[in-house]
PDB file of C-alpha atoms and ligand atoms in Angstrom:
ATOM      1  CA  MET F   1     152.716  59.392  22.904  1.00 98.00           C
ATOM      2  CA  LYS F   2     152.530  62.535  20.687  1.00 98.00           C
ATOM      3  CA  VAL F   3     148.722  62.856  20.574  1.00 98.00           C
ATOM      4  CA  PHE F   4     146.046  61.993  23.147  1.00 98.00           C
ATOM      5  CA  THR F   5     142.525  62.645  22.031  1.00 98.00           C
ATOM      6  CA  SER F   6     140.979  59.248  22.857  1.00 98.00           C
ATOM      7  CA  VAL F   7     141.311  56.451  25.410  1.00 98.00           C
ATOM      8  CA  ASN F   8     141.946  54.145  22.446  1.00 98.00           C
ATOM      9  CA  GLN F   9     145.419  55.707  21.949  1.00 98.00           C
ATOM     10  CA  LEU F  10     146.586  54.329  25.365  1.00 98.00           C
ATOM     11  CA  GLY F  11     147.054  50.991  23.856  1.00 98.00           C
ATOM     12  CA  ASP F  12     147.137  48.129  26.345  1.00 98.00           C
ATOM     13  CA  LEU F  13     144.798  49.215  29.012  1.00 98.00           C
ATOM     14  CA  ASN F  14     146.257  46.827  31.727  1.00 98.00           C
ATOM     15  CA  GLN F  15     149.553  48.370  30.939  1.00 98.00           C
ATOM     16  CA  ALA F  16     148.258  51.956  31.219  1.00 98.00           C
ATOM     17  CA  LEU F  17     146.447  51.052  34.384  1.00 98.00           C
ATOM     18  CA  LYS F  18     149.889  49.513  35.772  1.00 98.00           C
ATOM     19  CA  GLU F  19     151.415  52.713  34.957  1.00 98.00           C
ATOM     20  CA  ALA F  20     148.437  54.743  36.554  1.00 98.00           C
ATOM     21  CA  PHE F  21     148.720  52.717  39.879  1.00 98.00           C
ATOM     22  CA  GLU F  22     152.637  53.128  39.986  1.00 98.00           C
ATOM     23  CA  ILE F  23     152.124  56.891  39.807  1.00 98.00           C
ATOM     24  CA  LYS F  24     149.406  56.717  42.419  1.00 98.00           C
ATOM     25  CA  LYS F  25     151.789  54.989  44.827  1.00 98.00           C
ATOM     26  CA  ASN F  26     154.863  57.453  44.161  1.00 98.00           C
ATOM     27  CA  PRO F  27     153.430  60.569  42.550  1.00 98.00           C
ATOM     28  CA  PHE F  28     157.072  62.359  42.714  1.00 98.00           C
ATOM     29  CA  GLY F  29     158.992  59.725  41.092  1.00 97.00           C
ATOM     30  CA  ASN F  30     159.406  60.954  37.757  1.00 97.00           C
ATOM     31  CA  GLN F  31     160.442  64.667  38.586  1.00 97.00           C
ATOM     32  CA  GLU F  32     163.656  64.390  36.424  1.00 97.00           C
ATOM     33  CA  LEU F  33     161.406  63.859  33.058  1.00 98.00           C
ATOM     34  CA  GLY F  34     159.870  67.287  33.443  1.00 98.00           C
ATOM     35  CA  LYS F  35     162.588  69.283  34.407  1.00 98.00           C
ATOM     36  CA  ASN F  36     162.957  72.571  32.372  1.00 98.00           C
ATOM     37  CA  LYS F  37     159.963  71.289  30.394  1.00 98.00           C
ATOM     38  CA  THR F  38     156.622  73.437  30.250  1.00 98.00           C
ATOM     39  CA  ALA F  39     152.963  72.360  29.789  1.00 98.00           C
ATOM     40  CA  LEU F  40     150.707  74.827  28.096  1.00 98.00           C
ATOM     41  CA  LEU F  41     146.892  74.315  29.056  1.00 98.00           C
ATOM     42  CA  VAL F  42     144.669  76.056  26.780  1.00 98.00           C
ATOM     43  CA  PHE F  43     141.078  76.477  27.934  1.00 97.00           C
ATOM     44  CA  PHE F  44     138.254  77.709  25.227  1.00 96.00           C
ATOM     45  CA  ASN F  45     135.709  76.716  28.060  1.00 96.00           C
ATOM     46  CA  ASN F  46     135.373  76.734  31.855  1.00 96.00           C
ATOM     47  CA  SER F  47     136.574  73.946  33.974  1.00 98.00           C
ATOM     48  CA  LEU F  48     137.563  73.383  37.654  1.00 98.00           C
ATOM     49  CA  ARG F  49     138.843  69.681  37.960  1.00 98.00           C
ATOM     50  CA  THR F  50     140.621  69.535  34.536  1.00 98.00           C
ATOM     51  CA  ARG F  51     142.483  73.033  35.388  1.00 98.00           C
ATOM     52  CA  LEU F  52     143.403  71.933  38.699  1.00 98.00           C
ATOM     53  CA  SER F  53     144.181  68.141  38.090  1.00 98.00           C
ATOM     54  CA  THR F  54     146.365  68.689  35.137  1.00 98.00           C
ATOM     55  CA  GLN F  55     148.366  71.481  36.677  1.00 98.00           C
ATOM     56  CA  LYS F  56     148.936  69.224  39.712  1.00 98.00           C
ATOM     57  CA  ALA F  57     149.873  66.292  37.404  1.00 98.00           C
ATOM     58  CA  ALA F  58     152.390  68.530  35.508  1.00 98.00           C
ATOM     59  CA  MET F  59     153.824  69.856  38.930  1.00 98.00           C
ATOM     60  CA  ASN F  60     154.262  66.335  40.301  1.00 98.00           C
ATOM     61  CA  LEU F  61     156.182  65.541  37.035  1.00 98.00           C
ATOM     62  CA  GLY F  62     158.521  68.597  37.778  1.00 98.00           C
ATOM     63  CA  MET F  63     157.123  70.759  34.951  1.00 98.00           C
ATOM     64  CA  ASN F  64     156.381  74.353  34.502  1.00 98.00           C
ATOM     65  CA  VAL F  65     152.884  75.175  33.723  1.00 98.00           C
ATOM     66  CA  ILE F  66     151.279  78.078  31.712  1.00 98.00           C
ATOM     67  CA  VAL F  67     147.414  78.206  31.742  1.00 98.00           C
ATOM     68  CA  LEU F  68     145.638  80.242  28.890  1.00 97.00           C
ATOM     69  CA  ASP F  69     142.010  81.149  29.111  1.00 96.00           C
ATOM     70  CA  VAL F  70     141.442  81.957  25.372  1.00 93.00           C
ATOM     71  CA  ASN F  71     138.199  84.081  26.404  1.00 85.00           C
ATOM     72  CA  GLN F  72     139.594  86.025  29.266  1.00 88.00           C
ATOM     73  CA  GLY F  73     142.681  88.213  28.583  1.00 85.00           C
ATOM     74  CA  ALA F  74     143.835  86.718  25.199  1.00 90.00           C
ATOM     75  CA  TRP F  75     143.009  88.175  21.845  1.00 93.00           C
ATOM     76  CA  LYS F  76     139.540  86.807  20.424  1.00 92.00           C
ATOM     77  CA  LEU F  77     140.471  84.278  18.104  1.00 93.00           C
ATOM     78  CA  GLU F  78     138.927  83.732  14.559  1.00 93.00           C
ATOM     79  CA  THR F  79     138.794  79.906  14.047  1.00 89.00           C
ATOM     80  CA  GLU F  80     137.524  79.821  10.295  1.00 88.00           C
ATOM     81  CA  ARG F  81     139.824  80.232   7.401  1.00 90.00           C
ATOM     82  CA  GLY F  82     138.671  82.666   4.683  1.00 95.00           C
ATOM     83  CA  VAL F  83     136.798  84.884   7.160  1.00 96.00           C
ATOM     84  CA  ILE F  84     137.435  88.663   6.333  1.00 97.00           C
ATOM     85  CA  MET F  85     138.609  89.731   9.875  1.00 97.00           C
ATOM     86  CA  ASP F  86     136.581  92.925  10.310  1.00 97.00           C
ATOM     87  CA  GLY F  87     134.697  92.150  13.318  1.00 96.00           C
ATOM     88  CA  ASP F  88     135.635  92.002  17.008  1.00 94.00           C
ATOM     89  CA  LYS F  89     138.341  89.015  16.434  1.00 94.00           C
ATOM     90  CA  SER F  90     141.927  90.386  16.314  1.00 95.00           C
ATOM     91  CA  GLU F  91     143.921  87.293  15.666  1.00 96.00           C
ATOM     92  CA  HIS F  92     143.408  83.981  13.672  1.00 96.00           C
ATOM     93  CA  LEU F  93     144.037  80.519  15.456  1.00 94.00           C
ATOM     94  CA  LEU F  94     146.407  79.696  12.397  1.00 95.00           C
ATOM     95  CA  GLU F  95     148.886  82.222  13.977  1.00 97.00           C
ATOM     96  CA  ALA F  96     147.993  81.857  17.572  1.00 97.00           C
ATOM     97  CA  ILE F  97     148.525  77.914  17.555  1.00 97.00           C
ATOM     98  CA  PRO F  98     152.152  77.992  16.367  1.00 98.00           C
ATOM     99  CA  VAL F  99     152.810  81.116  18.416  1.00 98.00           C
ATOM    100  CA  MET F 100     151.535  78.959  21.538  1.00 98.00           C
ATOM    101  CA  GLY F 101     154.065  76.140  20.379  1.00 98.00           C
ATOM    102  CA  CYS F 102     156.905  78.286  20.590  1.00 98.00           C
ATOM    103  CA  TYR F 103     156.457  78.929  24.431  1.00 98.00           C
ATOM    104  CA  CYS F 104     156.077  75.313  25.572  1.00 98.00           C
ATOM    105  CA  ASP F 105     157.022  71.580  25.137  1.00 98.00           C
ATOM    106  CA  VAL F 106     153.579  69.979  25.471  1.00 98.00           C
ATOM    107  CA  ILE F 107     150.030  71.549  25.050  1.00 98.00           C
ATOM    108  CA  GLY F 108     146.453  70.544  26.536  1.00 98.00           C
ATOM    109  CA  VAL F 109     143.510  71.964  24.664  1.00 98.00           C
ATOM    110  CA  ARG F 110     139.892  72.100  26.082  1.00 98.00           C
ATOM    111  CA  SER F 111     137.460  72.918  23.324  1.00 98.00           C
ATOM    112  CA  PHE F 112     133.813  71.931  23.663  1.00 98.00           C
ATOM    113  CA  ALA F 113     131.392  70.995  21.069  1.00 97.00           C
ATOM    114  CA  GLN F 114     129.778  74.346  19.812  1.00 96.00           C
ATOM    115  CA  PHE F 115     126.459  72.657  18.475  1.00 97.00           C
ATOM    116  CA  LYS F 116     126.742  74.899  15.369  1.00 95.00           C
ATOM    117  CA  SER F 117     127.663  71.915  13.165  1.00 95.00           C
ATOM    118  CA  LYS F 118     127.570  68.383  13.742  1.00 97.00           C
ATOM    119  CA  GLU F 119     130.232  67.995  11.147  1.00 97.00           C
ATOM    120  CA  ASP F 120     132.392  70.439  12.569  1.00 95.00           C
ATOM    121  CA  ASP F 121     132.124  69.177  15.923  1.00 97.00           C
ATOM    122  CA  TYR F 122     132.628  65.504  15.158  1.00 98.00           C
ATOM    123  CA  ASN F 123     135.416  66.433  13.181  1.00 97.00           C
ATOM    124  CA  GLU F 124     137.214  68.086  15.955  1.00 97.00           C
ATOM    125  CA  VAL F 125     138.071  71.164  13.919  1.00 95.00           C
ATOM    126  CA  ILE F 126     139.702  73.056  16.944  1.00 95.00           C
ATOM    127  CA  LEU F 127     141.634  70.379  18.458  1.00 97.00           C
ATOM    128  CA  ASN F 128     142.955  69.014  15.172  1.00 97.00           C
ATOM    129  CA  GLN F 129     144.501  72.486  14.136  1.00 96.00           C
ATOM    130  CA  PHE F 130     146.431  72.207  17.289  1.00 98.00           C
ATOM    131  CA  ILE F 131     147.661  68.969  16.435  1.00 98.00           C
ATOM    132  CA  LYS F 132     148.518  70.111  13.049  1.00 97.00           C
ATOM    133  CA  TYR F 133     149.925  73.556  13.432  1.00 97.00           C
ATOM    134  CA  SER F 134     151.431  73.478  17.198  1.00 98.00           C
ATOM    135  CA  GLY F 135     154.560  71.388  16.250  1.00 98.00           C
ATOM    136  CA  ARG F 136     154.194  69.939  19.907  1.00 98.00           C
ATOM    137  CA  PRO F 137     152.433  67.019  21.337  1.00 98.00           C
ATOM    138  CA  VAL F 138     148.766  67.566  22.079  1.00 98.00           C
ATOM    139  CA  PHE F 139     146.524  66.146  24.488  1.00 98.00           C
ATOM    140  CA  SER F 140     142.654  66.699  24.978  1.00 98.00           C
ATOM    141  CA  MET F 141     141.513  68.131  28.182  1.00 98.00           C
ATOM    142  CA  GLU F 142     137.849  67.534  26.692  1.00 98.00           C
ATOM    143  CA  ALA F 143     137.187  68.166  23.035  1.00 98.00           C
ATOM    144  CA  ALA F 144     133.831  68.036  21.187  1.00 98.00           C
ATOM    145  CA  THR F 145     133.608  64.405  21.061  1.00 98.00           C
ATOM    146  CA  ARG F 146     135.770  62.845  23.958  1.00 98.00           C
ATOM    147  CA  HIS F 147     136.956  63.353  27.205  1.00 98.00           C
ATOM    148  CA  PRO F 148     139.695  60.797  27.562  1.00 98.00           C
ATOM    149  CA  LEU F 149     141.363  62.015  30.869  1.00 99.00           C
ATOM    150  CA  GLN F 150     138.041  61.650  32.662  1.00 99.00           C
ATOM    151  CA  THR F 151     137.510  58.177  31.169  1.00 99.00           C
ATOM    152  CA  LEU F 152     140.867  56.852  32.327  1.00 99.00           C
ATOM    153  CA  ALA F 153     140.011  58.502  35.933  1.00 99.00           C
ATOM    154  CA  ASP F 154     136.766  56.842  35.799  1.00 99.00           C
ATOM    155  CA  ILE F 155     138.159  53.345  34.727  1.00 99.00           C
ATOM    156  CA  ILE F 156     140.971  53.612  37.534  1.00 99.00           C
ATOM    157  CA  THR F 157     138.179  54.454  39.880  1.00 99.00           C
ATOM    158  CA  ILE F 158     136.200  51.331  38.981  1.00 99.00           C
ATOM    159  CA  GLU F 159     139.246  49.192  38.940  1.00 98.00           C
ATOM    160  CA  GLU F 160     139.800  50.257  42.584  1.00 98.00           C
ATOM    161  CA  HIS F 161     136.168  49.488  43.937  1.00 98.00           C
ATOM    162  CA  LYS F 162     135.094  46.430  41.700  1.00 98.00           C
ATOM    163  CA  THR F 163     134.427  43.337  43.604  1.00 98.00           C
ATOM    164  CA  LYS F 164     134.318  41.035  40.386  1.00 97.00           C
ATOM    165  CA  ALA F 165     136.280  40.770  37.373  1.00 97.00           C
ATOM    166  CA  ARG F 166     133.508  42.125  34.948  1.00 98.00           C
ATOM    167  CA  PRO F 167     131.025  44.396  36.877  1.00 98.00           C
ATOM    168  CA  LYS F 168     127.829  45.541  35.507  1.00 98.00           C
ATOM    169  CA  VAL F 169     128.272  49.162  34.484  1.00 99.00           C
ATOM    170  CA  VAL F 170     125.071  51.119  33.678  1.00 99.00           C
ATOM    171  CA  MET F 171     125.691  54.654  31.970  1.00 99.00           C
ATOM    172  CA  THR F 172     122.335  56.652  32.481  1.00 99.00           C
ATOM    173  CA  TRP F 173     121.180  59.649  31.041  1.00 98.00           C
ATOM    174  CA  ALA F 174     119.519  62.147  33.567  1.00 98.00           C
ATOM    175  CA  PRO F 175     117.875  65.459  32.969  1.00 98.00           C
ATOM    176  CA  HIS F 176     119.611  68.743  32.910  1.00 98.00           C
ATOM    177  CA  PRO F 177     118.299  72.281  31.763  1.00 96.00           C
ATOM    178  CA  LYS F 178     120.923  73.078  29.095  1.00 97.00           C
ATOM    179  CA  ALA F 179     122.354  71.371  26.198  1.00 98.00           C
ATOM    180  CA  LEU F 180     125.447  69.494  27.110  1.00 98.00           C
ATOM    181  CA  PRO F 181     127.909  67.797  24.786  1.00 98.00           C
ATOM    182  CA  GLN F 182     128.184  64.119  24.215  1.00 98.00           C
ATOM    183  CA  ALA F 183     131.767  64.150  24.923  1.00 98.00           C
ATOM    184  CA  VAL F 184     131.869  62.275  28.292  1.00 98.00           C
ATOM    185  CA  PRO F 185     129.243  59.572  27.185  1.00 98.00           C
ATOM    186  CA  ASN F 186     131.071  58.890  23.957  1.00 98.00           C
ATOM    187  CA  SER F 187     134.324  58.524  25.853  1.00 98.00           C
ATOM    188  CA  PHE F 188     133.114  56.460  28.554  1.00 98.00           C
ATOM    189  CA  ALA F 189     131.743  54.193  26.249  1.00 98.00           C
ATOM    190  CA  GLU F 190     134.934  53.697  24.575  1.00 98.00           C
ATOM    191  CA  GLY F 191     136.603  53.121  27.729  1.00 98.00           C
ATOM    192  CA  MET F 192     134.056  50.467  28.809  1.00 98.00           C
ATOM    193  CA  ASP F 193     134.594  48.589  25.489  1.00 98.00           C
ATOM    194  CA  MET F 194     138.390  48.592  26.249  1.00 98.00           C
ATOM    195  CA  ALA F 195     137.774  47.566  29.779  1.00 98.00           C
ATOM    196  CA  GLY F 196     135.490  44.575  28.770  1.00 98.00           C
ATOM    197  CA  TYR F 197     132.830  45.598  31.665  1.00 98.00           C
ATOM    198  CA  ASP F 198     129.323  44.457  31.217  1.00 98.00           C
ATOM    199  CA  PHE F 199     128.303  47.732  29.857  1.00 98.00           C
ATOM    200  CA  VAL F 200     124.639  48.882  29.366  1.00 98.00           C
ATOM    201  CA  ILE F 201     123.520  52.462  28.500  1.00 99.00           C
ATOM    202  CA  ALA F 202     119.976  53.746  29.338  1.00 98.00           C
ATOM    203  CA  ASN F 203     118.641  56.809  27.759  1.00 98.00           C
ATOM    204  CA  PRO F 204     115.265  58.081  26.621  1.00 98.00           C
ATOM    205  CA  GLU F 205     114.107  57.795  22.881  1.00 98.00           C
ATOM    206  CA  GLY F 206     116.001  60.392  20.938  1.00 98.00           C
ATOM    207  CA  TYR F 207     119.294  60.386  22.968  1.00 98.00           C
ATOM    208  CA  ASP F 208     120.922  57.452  21.536  1.00 98.00           C
ATOM    209  CA  LEU F 209     124.728  58.466  21.135  1.00 98.00           C
ATOM    210  CA  ALA F 210     126.419  58.275  17.780  1.00 98.00           C
ATOM    211  CA  PRO F 211     126.676  54.817  16.347  1.00 98.00           C
ATOM    212  CA  GLU F 212     130.281  54.659  16.348  1.00 97.00           C
ATOM    213  CA  PHE F 213     130.436  54.834  20.200  1.00 98.00           C
ATOM    214  CA  THR F 214     127.660  52.072  20.801  1.00 98.00           C
ATOM    215  CA  LYS F 215     128.637  49.360  18.478  1.00 96.00           C
ATOM    216  CA  GLY F 216     127.730  45.992  20.248  1.00 96.00           C
ATOM    217  CA  VAL F 217     126.452  47.773  23.483  1.00 98.00           C
ATOM    218  CA  THR F 218     123.072  47.118  24.992  1.00 98.00           C
ATOM    219  CA  VAL F 219     121.116  50.363  24.846  1.00 98.00           C
ATOM    220  CA  LEU F 220     117.902  50.681  26.950  1.00 98.00           C
ATOM    221  CA  HIS F 221     115.101  53.022  26.684  1.00 98.00           C
ATOM    222  CA  ASN F 222     113.957  51.910  30.106  1.00 98.00           C
ATOM    223  CA  GLN F 223     115.916  53.029  32.908  1.00 98.00           C
ATOM    224  CA  ASP F 224     114.703  50.689  35.430  1.00 98.00           C
ATOM    225  CA  GLU F 225     115.251  47.764  33.387  1.00 98.00           C
ATOM    226  CA  ALA F 226     118.900  49.039  32.847  1.00 98.00           C
ATOM    227  CA  LEU F 227     119.629  49.497  36.571  1.00 98.00           C
ATOM    228  CA  GLU F 228     118.744  46.172  37.523  1.00 98.00           C
ATOM    229  CA  GLY F 229     121.741  44.299  39.181  1.00 98.00           C
ATOM    230  CA  ALA F 230     124.179  47.141  38.359  1.00 98.00           C
ATOM    231  CA  ASP F 231     127.209  47.316  40.237  1.00 99.00           C
ATOM    232  CA  PHE F 232     128.225  50.880  39.092  1.00 99.00           C
ATOM    233  CA  VAL F 233     125.680  53.435  37.991  1.00 99.00           C
ATOM    234  CA  TYR F 234     127.406  56.281  35.711  1.00 99.00           C
ATOM    235  CA  ALA F 235     124.987  59.312  35.501  1.00 98.00           C
ATOM    236  CA  LYS F 236     125.390  61.935  32.814  1.00 98.00           C
ATOM    237  CA  ASN F 237     123.370  64.210  30.665  1.00 98.00           C
ATOM    238  CA  TRP F 238     123.796  64.831  27.097  1.00 98.00           C
ATOM    239  CA  ALA F 239     121.991  66.785  24.412  1.00 98.00           C
ATOM    240  CA  SER F 240     120.523  64.814  21.543  1.00 98.00           C
ATOM    241  CA  TYR F 241     122.969  63.398  18.661  1.00 98.00           C
ATOM    242  CA  GLU F 242     120.096  62.689  16.217  1.00 97.00           C
ATOM    243  CA  GLN F 243     118.445  66.037  16.707  1.00 98.00           C
ATOM    244  CA  TYR F 244     121.786  67.531  17.366  1.00 98.00           C
ATOM    245  CA  GLY F 245     122.312  69.562  20.277  1.00 98.00           C
ATOM    246  CA  GLN F 246     118.632  69.567  20.995  1.00 98.00           C
ATOM    247  CA  VAL F 247     117.025  69.281  24.624  1.00 98.00           C
ATOM    248  CA  LEU F 248     114.326  66.828  23.835  1.00 97.00           C
ATOM    249  CA  SER F 249     113.345  65.988  27.460  1.00 96.00           C
ATOM    250  CA  GLN F 250     113.900  66.973  31.097  1.00 96.00           C
ATOM    251  CA  ASP F 251     112.026  64.025  32.478  1.00 97.00           C
ATOM    252  CA  ARG F 252     112.690  63.860  36.474  1.00 98.00           C
ATOM    253  CA  SER F 253     111.741  60.435  36.387  1.00 98.00           C
ATOM    254  CA  TRP F 254     115.221  59.784  35.218  1.00 98.00           C
ATOM    255  CA  THR F 255     116.945  61.526  37.980  1.00 98.00           C
ATOM    256  CA  VAL F 256     119.187  59.023  39.785  1.00 98.00           C
ATOM    257  CA  THR F 257     117.339  58.676  43.591  1.00 98.00           C
ATOM    258  CA  SER F 258     117.817  56.175  46.068  1.00 98.00           C
ATOM    259  CA  GLU F 259     114.573  54.586  44.911  1.00 98.00           C
ATOM    260  CA  LYS F 260     116.630  54.064  41.442  1.00 98.00           C
ATOM    261  CA  MET F 261     119.684  52.916  43.565  1.00 98.00           C
ATOM    262  CA  ALA F 262     117.484  50.347  45.249  1.00 98.00           C
ATOM    263  CA  LEU F 263     117.150  48.469  41.908  1.00 98.00           C
ATOM    264  CA  THR F 264     120.868  47.937  41.504  1.00 98.00           C
ATOM    265  CA  ASN F 265     123.414  45.544  43.451  1.00 98.00           C
ATOM    266  CA  ASP F 266     124.181  48.072  46.149  1.00 98.00           C
ATOM    267  CA  ALA F 267     125.926  50.240  43.198  1.00 98.00           C
ATOM    268  CA  PHE F 268     128.507  52.736  43.397  1.00 99.00           C
ATOM    269  CA  PHE F 269     127.251  56.117  42.175  1.00 99.00           C
ATOM    270  CA  MET F 270     129.669  57.974  39.772  1.00 99.00           C
ATOM    271  CA  HIS F 271     129.450  61.241  38.001  1.00 98.00           C
ATOM    272  CA  CYS F 272     132.319  63.421  36.211  1.00 98.00           C
ATOM    273  CA  LEU F 273     131.221  66.540  38.043  1.00 98.00           C
ATOM    274  CA  PRO F 274     130.243  69.304  37.780  1.00 98.00           C
ATOM    275  CA  VAL F 275     126.695  67.911  38.620  1.00 98.00           C
ATOM    276  CA  ARG F 276     123.078  69.482  38.963  1.00 98.00           C
ATOM    277  CA  ARG F 277     121.908  68.155  42.202  1.00 98.00           C
ATOM    278  CA  ASN F 278     118.138  66.998  42.094  1.00 98.00           C
ATOM    279  CA  MET F 279     118.162  67.202  38.264  1.00 98.00           C
ATOM    280  CA  ILE F 280     120.800  64.524  37.605  1.00 98.00           C
ATOM    281  CA  VAL F 281     121.108  63.028  41.252  1.00 98.00           C
ATOM    282  CA  SER F 282     119.371  63.374  44.631  1.00 98.00           C
ATOM    283  CA  ASP F 283     121.214  64.856  47.367  1.00 98.00           C
ATOM    284  CA  ASP F 284     121.090  61.606  49.299  1.00 98.00           C
ATOM    285  CA  VAL F 285     122.783  59.709  46.475  1.00 98.00           C
ATOM    286  CA  ILE F 286     125.528  61.954  45.932  1.00 98.00           C
ATOM    287  CA  GLU F 287     126.328  62.271  49.615  1.00 98.00           C
ATOM    288  CA  GLY F 288     125.769  58.765  50.466  1.00 98.00           C
ATOM    289  CA  PRO F 289     128.309  56.123  51.319  1.00 98.00           C
ATOM    290  CA  ARG F 290     128.331  54.697  47.727  1.00 98.00           C
ATOM    291  CA  SER F 291     129.097  57.957  45.924  1.00 98.00           C
ATOM    292  CA  LEU F 292     132.430  57.885  44.183  1.00 98.00           C
ATOM    293  CA  VAL F 293     132.411  61.373  42.759  1.00 98.00           C
ATOM    294  CA  ILE F 294     135.182  62.657  45.096  1.00 98.00           C
ATOM    295  CA  PRO F 295     137.611  59.608  44.369  1.00 98.00           C
ATOM    296  CA  GLU F 296     136.711  60.042  40.767  1.00 98.00           C
ATOM    297  CA  ALA F 297     137.898  63.653  40.739  1.00 98.00           C
ATOM    298  CA  ALA F 298     141.102  62.829  42.686  1.00 98.00           C
ATOM    299  CA  ASN F 299     142.026  60.318  40.246  1.00 99.00           C
ATOM    300  CA  ARG F 300     141.891  62.975  37.406  1.00 99.00           C
ATOM    301  CA  VAL F 301     145.269  63.851  38.771  1.00 99.00           C
ATOM    302  CA  ILE F 302     146.485  60.438  37.972  1.00 99.00           C
ATOM    303  CA  SER F 303     144.956  59.993  34.706  1.00 98.00           C
ATOM    304  CA  ALA F 304     146.690  63.383  33.611  1.00 99.00           C
ATOM    305  CA  GLN F 305     149.982  62.291  35.183  1.00 98.00           C
ATOM    306  CA  THR F 306     150.073  58.926  33.303  1.00 98.00           C
ATOM    307  CA  VAL F 307     149.351  60.577  29.979  1.00 98.00           C
ATOM    308  CA  LEU F 308     151.898  63.438  30.620  1.00 98.00           C
ATOM    309  CA  LYS F 309     154.496  61.010  31.589  1.00 98.00           C
ATOM    310  CA  ARG F 310     153.907  59.278  28.387  1.00 98.00           C
ATOM    311  CA  MET F 311     154.274  62.543  26.315  1.00 98.00           C
ATOM    312  CA  LEU F 312     157.361  63.607  28.230  1.00 98.00           C
ATOM    313  CA  GLU F 313     158.979  60.185  27.453  1.00 98.00           C
ATOM    314  CA  SER F 314     158.438  60.900  23.766  1.00 97.00           C
ATOM    315  CA  LEU F 315     160.147  64.331  23.696  1.00 97.00           C
TER     316      LEU F 315
HETATM  317  N1   CP I   1     134.840  66.617  35.013  1.00 72.20           N
HETATM  318  C1   CP I   1     135.541  67.645  34.562  1.00 72.20           C
HETATM  319  O1   CP I   1     136.043  67.627  33.288  1.00 72.20           O
HETATM  320  O2   CP I   1     135.324  68.818  35.165  1.00 72.20           O
HETATM  321  P1   CP I   1     135.730  70.348  34.752  1.00 72.20           P
HETATM  322  O3   CP I   1     134.776  70.668  33.672  1.00 72.20           O
HETATM  323  O4   CP I   1     135.574  70.950  35.949  1.00 72.20           O
HETATM  324  O5   CP I   1     137.095  70.296  34.426  1.00 72.20           O
END
């Protein structure tokens, strides 16, 4: 595997899950693969889970790891070509990327949507420059439009907890004070399509995701109706796609509470974290016995290790 920017690049999902569960059973079984190999993890944005779980995955594979926080300690980077660099940015991404490639064997990149231009965000301008100019296999650690390592961890978690072949999974929008990207919900929708679950999205009017991610999916603007009979509730906030990057609502009636969970089939609660308590989800639901947020975060090591192992096999 040379590029991982979408769960679709996993190919056969059952095969990927088989590899993931083998890794979970025997996390140190492939240390020879990573010996004398270096993973460079480049962060343009903050992270707790991705940073730690991807480092742990690389270490489990016997790799060395370098972490670069672009905005803390590195030169400020210009990302657009043609700019006269007479401001505060000292280095251009077009030199910085091939230089980074000199110091590693694989590169992970975290680069969120900037909400300045829908076109630039949906064309994944920064991630694609790493793919084009680094000369190394590149994997996304959440980009503008997708978060595939999170989605793979989510699917692993559902597979571990489902009690029927085709559970009903409801992804519901929930309120948040800031504009958040659509990467997690877009990617989750792709993953649900691959997994073939009974998948429903609930969001207020004005929050429909990009049509390329919701083809054939039931999208309801009534959360209570969507939650009926759900086996898994996946909560997430995202900013409007139609009115790109705008926060159109902070309607707290969409917060996932125990009253909302009572509409479900005793559903498990999921969220990728970090989560704003009592905006997205009430304390009692996230702390309750059906909350999967911690096992989901733990599975981030397994998803990262599955992808890194495939990248090492391709070197
Ligand atoms: N879920 C997730 O990607 O968490 P971080 O932003 O902390 O990495």
